[in-house]
PDB file of C-alpha atoms in Angstrom:
ATOM      1  CA  UNK A 394       5.122 -15.892 -10.790  1.00 83.00           C
ATOM      2  CA  UNK A 395       5.271 -13.356  -7.972  1.00 91.00           C
ATOM      3  CA  UNK A 396       2.389 -12.715  -5.613  1.00 94.00           C
ATOM      4  CA  UNK A 397       2.087  -9.775  -3.255  1.00 96.00           C
ATOM      5  CA  UNK A 398       0.853 -10.785   0.174  1.00 96.00           C
ATOM      6  CA  UNK A 399      -0.756  -8.099   2.293  1.00 97.00           C
ATOM      7  CA  UNK A 400      -1.259  -8.096   6.036  1.00 96.00           C
ATOM      8  CA  UNK A 401      -1.939  -5.731   8.915  1.00 97.00           C
ATOM      9  CA  UNK A 402      -5.535  -4.721   8.323  1.00 96.00           C
ATOM     10  CA  UNK A 403      -8.215  -4.905  10.975  1.00 97.00           C
ATOM     11  CA  UNK A 404     -10.607  -2.985  13.170  1.00 98.00           C
ATOM     12  CA  UNK A 405      -9.318   0.110  14.950  1.00 98.00           C
ATOM     13  CA  UNK A 406     -10.914   2.966  16.839  1.00 98.00           C
ATOM     14  CA  UNK A 407     -10.796   6.510  15.501  1.00 98.00           C
ATOM     15  CA  UNK A 408      -7.449   8.073  16.320  1.00 98.00           C
ATOM     16  CA  UNK A 409      -5.717   4.723  16.323  1.00 98.00           C
ATOM     17  CA  UNK A 410      -2.928   3.381  14.130  1.00 98.00           C
ATOM     18  CA  UNK A 411      -2.299   0.438  11.858  1.00 98.00           C
ATOM     19  CA  UNK A 412       0.632  -0.621   9.726  1.00 98.00           C
ATOM     20  CA  UNK A 413      -0.065  -2.475   6.513  1.00 98.00           C
ATOM     21  CA  UNK A 414       2.577  -4.723   4.978  1.00 98.00           C
ATOM     22  CA  UNK A 415       3.011  -5.952   1.431  1.00 97.00           C
ATOM     23  CA  UNK A 416       5.580  -8.656   0.775  1.00 95.00           C
ATOM     24  CA  UNK A 417       6.525 -10.543  -2.365  1.00 93.00           C
ATOM     25  CA  UNK A 418       6.013 -14.307  -2.295  1.00 92.00           C
ATOM     26  CA  UNK A 419       9.603 -14.877  -3.437  1.00 90.00           C
ATOM     27  CA  UNK A 420      12.822 -12.968  -3.717  1.00 88.00           C
ATOM     28  CA  UNK A 421      12.904 -10.144  -6.229  1.00 90.00           C
ATOM     29  CA  UNK A 422      15.650  -8.137  -7.887  1.00 89.00           C
ATOM     30  CA  UNK A 423      14.415  -4.621  -7.195  1.00 90.00           C
ATOM     31  CA  UNK A 424      11.413  -2.303  -6.877  1.00 91.00           C
ATOM     32  CA  UNK A 425      10.850   0.518  -9.352  1.00 93.00           C
ATOM     33  CA  UNK A 426       7.683   1.983  -7.870  1.00 95.00           C
ATOM     34  CA  UNK A 427       5.317   1.188  -5.033  1.00 97.00           C
ATOM     35  CA  UNK A 428       1.929   2.409  -3.999  1.00 97.00           C
ATOM     36  CA  UNK A 429      -1.135   1.917  -1.900  1.00 98.00           C
ATOM     37  CA  UNK A 430      -4.713   2.325  -3.082  1.00 98.00           C
ATOM     38  CA  UNK A 431      -8.031   1.890  -1.339  1.00 98.00           C
ATOM     39  CA  UNK A 432     -11.609   1.200  -2.270  1.00 98.00           C
ATOM     40  CA  UNK A 433     -14.536   1.954  -0.013  1.00 96.00           C
ATOM     41  CA  UNK A 434     -17.965   0.349  -0.568  1.00 92.00           C
ATOM     42  CA  UNK A 435     -19.743   1.941  -3.502  1.00 94.00           C
ATOM     43  CA  UNK A 436     -16.725   4.036  -4.454  1.00 96.00           C
ATOM     44  CA  UNK A 437     -13.974   3.813  -7.033  1.00 97.00           C
ATOM     45  CA  UNK A 438     -10.486   2.726  -6.107  1.00 97.00           C
ATOM     46  CA  UNK A 439      -8.391   5.743  -5.198  1.00 98.00           C
ATOM     47  CA  UNK A 440      -4.719   6.484  -4.780  1.00 98.00           C
ATOM     48  CA  UNK A 441      -3.498   6.734  -1.198  1.00 98.00           C
ATOM     49  CA  UNK A 442       0.268   6.997  -1.667  1.00 98.00           C
ATOM     50  CA  UNK A 443       2.775   6.320  -4.410  1.00 97.00           C
ATOM     51  CA  UNK A 444       6.549   6.374  -4.322  1.00 96.00           C
ATOM     52  CA  UNK A 445       8.943   6.358  -7.270  1.00 94.00           C
ATOM     53  CA  UNK A 446      12.521   7.461  -7.779  1.00 91.00           C
ATOM     54  CA  UNK A 447      11.117  10.871  -8.717  1.00 93.00           C
ATOM     55  CA  UNK A 448       9.426  11.305  -5.360  1.00 95.00           C
ATOM     56  CA  UNK A 449       6.507  10.383  -3.118  1.00 97.00           C
ATOM     57  CA  UNK A 450       2.940  11.609  -3.369  1.00 97.00           C
ATOM     58  CA  UNK A 451       0.023  11.292  -0.990  1.00 98.00           C
ATOM     59  CA  UNK A 452      -3.686  11.878  -1.353  1.00 98.00           C
ATOM     60  CA  UNK A 453      -4.676  15.142   0.304  1.00 98.00           C
ATOM     61  CA  UNK A 454      -6.950  13.248   2.679  1.00 97.00           C
ATOM     62  CA  UNK A 455      -4.048  11.299   4.218  1.00 98.00           C
ATOM     63  CA  UNK A 456      -1.188  13.800   4.124  1.00 98.00           C
ATOM     64  CA  UNK A 457       0.494  14.089   7.479  1.00 97.00           C
ATOM     65  CA  UNK A 458      -1.160  10.901   8.749  1.00 98.00           C
ATOM     66  CA  UNK A 459       0.034   8.106   6.421  1.00 98.00           C
ATOM     67  CA  UNK A 460       3.571   7.160   5.431  1.00 98.00           C
ATOM     68  CA  UNK A 461       4.695   4.781   2.702  1.00 98.00           C
ATOM     69  CA  UNK A 462       8.041   3.035   3.081  1.00 96.00           C
ATOM     70  CA  UNK A 463       9.935  -0.165   2.371  1.00 94.00           C
ATOM     71  CA  UNK A 464      12.645  -2.135   4.097  1.00 91.00           C
ATOM     72  CA  UNK A 465      15.820  -3.832   2.929  1.00 89.00           C
ATOM     73  CA  UNK A 466      13.891  -7.027   2.155  1.00 88.00           C
ATOM     74  CA  UNK A 467      11.640  -5.064  -0.220  1.00 90.00           C
ATOM     75  CA  UNK A 468       8.579  -5.316   1.979  1.00 94.00           C
ATOM     76  CA  UNK A 469       6.387  -2.267   1.415  1.00 96.00           C
ATOM     77  CA  UNK A 470       4.594  -0.641   4.326  1.00 98.00           C
ATOM     78  CA  UNK A 471       1.832   1.869   4.894  1.00 98.00           C
ATOM     79  CA  UNK A 472       1.905   3.374   8.361  1.00 98.00           C
ATOM     80  CA  UNK A 473      -1.482   4.872   9.146  1.00 98.00           C
ATOM     81  CA  UNK A 474      -1.871   7.173  12.140  1.00 98.00           C
ATOM     82  CA  UNK A 475      -4.789   9.164  13.483  1.00 98.00           C
ATOM     83  CA  UNK A 476      -7.210   6.995  11.556  1.00 98.00           C
ATOM     84  CA  UNK A 477     -10.660   8.330  10.768  1.00 98.00           C
ATOM     85  CA  UNK A 478     -13.914   6.514   9.938  1.00 97.00           C
ATOM     86  CA  UNK A 479     -13.620   7.761   6.363  1.00 97.00           C
ATOM     87  CA  UNK A 480     -10.386   5.760   6.034  1.00 98.00           C
ATOM     88  CA  UNK A 481     -12.459   2.578   6.143  1.00 98.00           C
ATOM     89  CA  UNK A 482     -11.810   0.650   2.937  1.00 98.00           C
ATOM     90  CA  UNK A 483     -10.059  -2.310   1.389  1.00 98.00           C
ATOM     91  CA  UNK A 484      -6.425  -1.339   0.900  1.00 98.00           C
ATOM     92  CA  UNK A 485      -4.364  -2.678  -2.001  1.00 98.00           C
ATOM     93  CA  UNK A 486      -0.643  -2.469  -2.568  1.00 98.00           C
ATOM     94  CA  UNK A 487       0.761  -2.073  -6.047  1.00 97.00           C
ATOM     95  CA  UNK A 488       4.398  -2.689  -6.872  1.00 96.00           C
ATOM     96  CA  UNK A 489       6.354  -2.415 -10.093  1.00 95.00           C
ATOM     97  CA  UNK A 490       9.178  -4.824  -9.543  1.00 93.00           C
ATOM     98  CA  UNK A 491      11.894  -6.718 -11.326  1.00 92.00           C
ATOM     99  CA  UNK A 492      12.443 -10.428 -10.877  1.00 90.00           C
ATOM    100  CA  UNK A 493      15.605 -10.196 -12.991  1.00 91.00           C
ATOM    101  CA  UNK A 494      17.634  -7.142 -14.122  1.00 90.00           C
ATOM    102  CA  UNK A 495      15.586  -7.019 -17.338  1.00 91.00           C
ATOM    103  CA  UNK A 496      12.167  -8.370 -16.344  1.00 91.00           C
ATOM    104  CA  UNK A 497       9.755  -5.774 -14.926  1.00 92.00           C
ATOM    105  CA  UNK A 498       6.069  -6.150 -14.209  1.00 94.00           C
ATOM    106  CA  UNK A 499       3.253  -4.546 -12.258  1.00 95.00           C
ATOM    107  CA  UNK A 500       1.699  -6.519  -9.406  1.00 96.00           C
ATOM    108  CA  UNK A 501      -1.256  -6.008  -7.078  1.00 97.00           C
ATOM    109  CA  UNK A 502      -1.875  -7.373  -3.612  1.00 97.00           C
ATOM    110  CA  UNK A 503      -5.063  -9.216  -2.706  1.00 96.00           C
ATOM    111  CA  UNK A 504      -6.366  -6.403  -0.520  1.00 97.00           C
ATOM    112  CA  UNK A 505      -6.733  -6.062   3.228  1.00 97.00           C
ATOM    113  CA  UNK A 506      -9.732  -4.632   5.053  1.00 98.00           C
ATOM    114  CA  UNK A 507      -9.285  -1.610   7.298  1.00 98.00           C
ATOM    115  CA  UNK A 508     -12.261  -0.621   9.418  1.00 98.00           C
ATOM    116  CA  UNK A 509     -12.190   2.483  11.597  1.00 98.00           C
ATOM    117  CA  UNK A 510     -15.065   2.513  14.036  1.00 97.00           C
ATOM    118  CA  UNK A 511     -15.819   3.059  17.696  1.00 96.00           C
TER     119      UNK A 511
END
């Protein structure tokens, strides 16, 4: 069983930056799609960024400030710049990955808290 382990959240002042990471608990074969979502208190979970072979899409509220990426070890990142108080939420990564060439599944991270406040 694969688990996605998130890290990088914390408290930051408005205008600051954070980089969230999402790593699989063991080696995987490949990633088909990756994304980041967030959920603020009292609100529904919303899409922040998603990246597939067909392209990358960002929520209008984060365009130009957030960037989704991954490295050669298949760790997924969300670089967040110019953070605003309204970015405060629990952030979740979602990855569709293969553990073998024929075994695909969708996984979620445990969530990491991002708080933007002065």
